[in-house]
Amino acid sequence: PVQYVPGFVHLPSARQLTVQMMQNPQILAALQERLDGLVGSPSGYMESLPKVVKRRVNALKNLQVKCAHIEAKFYEEVHELERKYAALYQPLFDKRSDIVKAAYEPTEEECEWKADEEEELTEEMKEKAKVEEEKKDEEKEDPKGIPEFWLTVFKNVDLLSDMLQEHDEPILKHLQDIKVKFSDPGQPMSFSLEFYFEPNEFFTNTLLTKTYKMRSEPDENDPFSFDGPEIMGCTGCTIDWTKGKNITLKTIKKKQKHKGRGTVRTVTKTVPNDSFFNFFTPPDVPESGDLDEDSEAVLAADFEIGHFIRERIVPRAVLYFTGEAIEDDDDDYDEEGEEADDEEGEEEGEEENDPDYDPKVGRRAYC
């Protein structure tokens, strides 16, 4: 114990000071800011190396730049392979589309599927279940194809369901197919998402498109940042809405008071409305590449959605329809951090804290 001596000012120990400082949120914030500024900065070790060693390190860096260019070529060839195999997948996807929209009725053989839970059922139980299913089918009106297939897919996937509004659903019931189209050989790297609709009361288009432009080459000013193809921008299409059916706009009424006379008038304004179909009118990316924060956030989310539709939704649509793919996606994430305190939990939704989040897509384009 420290002896108390009257007349002397007793200062806290170094340990006590440290504890007090670490409990002060302002000091903690300042420390974190300082540490963040050190990330990626030289440790001082390089400066301490002899000049002749530094020269050799520079030679290694030049080799690394050449590696980045080879990696870029690798991804270009991966893109070519994707195009090649897309042509092999397409007949199967076309048949899927025909079944969904009732253009083709699959045979008994094609419909046979042994589900896991059926493996242990006795023949008697299977027969009973079959009779009950047939009875239910008789009671219902005979449906055509697989009703609301793509709408169900969208509603089952959080990333897409977050975009959906109630007024989008009647339109998406008319969505018959989604296809991915890759750029032609020799053309700049890109891919398009094609949404096919049956004739409907909402717009006259039968096809809506969204094209994503990609780049697979290291940045001359920062070659070491290259980590695979980047989505550089996207373009949508014009939707030819039927009069009075444009759900991406809404009419609001506002009251305005005259400054001088004090009279009040009601004015009608047309303003943007939340809708999935805003997906087809993304913000323009200026040639300079400079965007405000809102536009940058919208585009980052847009790129992630476009990539997800291309990589997951189109190839595995039936599994998202049944929910099986969603379970697989959940298995991809571990449960670390579940017991974190409230302060950490508040930041769970921030995109910059998500290790899988990458607005430029990068290597994830081929994961």
PDB file of C-alpha atoms in Angstrom, residues 2 10-11 28 53 87 89 94 97 164 187 208 213 233-234 237 247 272 346:
ATOM      1  CA  VAL A   2       1.095   3.593  -0.702  1.00  0.00           C
ATOM      2  CA  HIS A  10      -0.645  11.960  -4.593  1.00  0.00           C
ATOM      3  CA  LEU A  11      -0.541  11.173  -8.313  1.00  0.00           C
ATOM      4  CA  LEU A  28     -10.014   5.465 -27.442  1.00  0.00           C
ATOM      5  CA  VAL A  53      19.263  -4.171 -50.685  1.00  0.00           C
ATOM      6  CA  ALA A  87     -23.356 -21.962 -74.365  1.00  0.00           C
ATOM      7  CA  TYR A  89     -25.611 -24.545 -69.987  1.00  0.00           C
ATOM      8  CA  ASP A  94     -34.018 -22.826 -71.880  1.00  0.00           C
ATOM      9  CA  SER A  97     -37.747 -21.640 -68.744  1.00  0.00           C
ATOM     10  CA  LEU A 164     -38.879  -5.454 -53.527  1.00  0.00           C
ATOM     11  CA  GLN A 187     -14.936  -7.073 -77.308  1.00  0.00           C
ATOM     12  CA  LEU A 208     -35.411  -5.494 -69.872  1.00  0.00           C
ATOM     13  CA  LYS A 213     -18.767  -3.252 -67.966  1.00  0.00           C
ATOM     14  CA  GLY A 233     -19.924   0.751 -64.576  1.00  0.00           C
ATOM     15  CA  CYS A 234     -23.363  -0.348 -65.694  1.00  0.00           C
ATOM     16  CA  CYS A 237     -32.648   0.364 -70.300  1.00  0.00           C
ATOM     17  CA  ILE A 247     -44.408   2.527 -60.157  1.00  0.00           C
ATOM     18  CA  PRO A 272     -39.099   9.089 -57.332  1.00  0.00           C
ATOM     19  CA  GLU A 346     -24.568  -1.958 -33.602  1.00  0.00           C
TER      20      GLU A 346
END
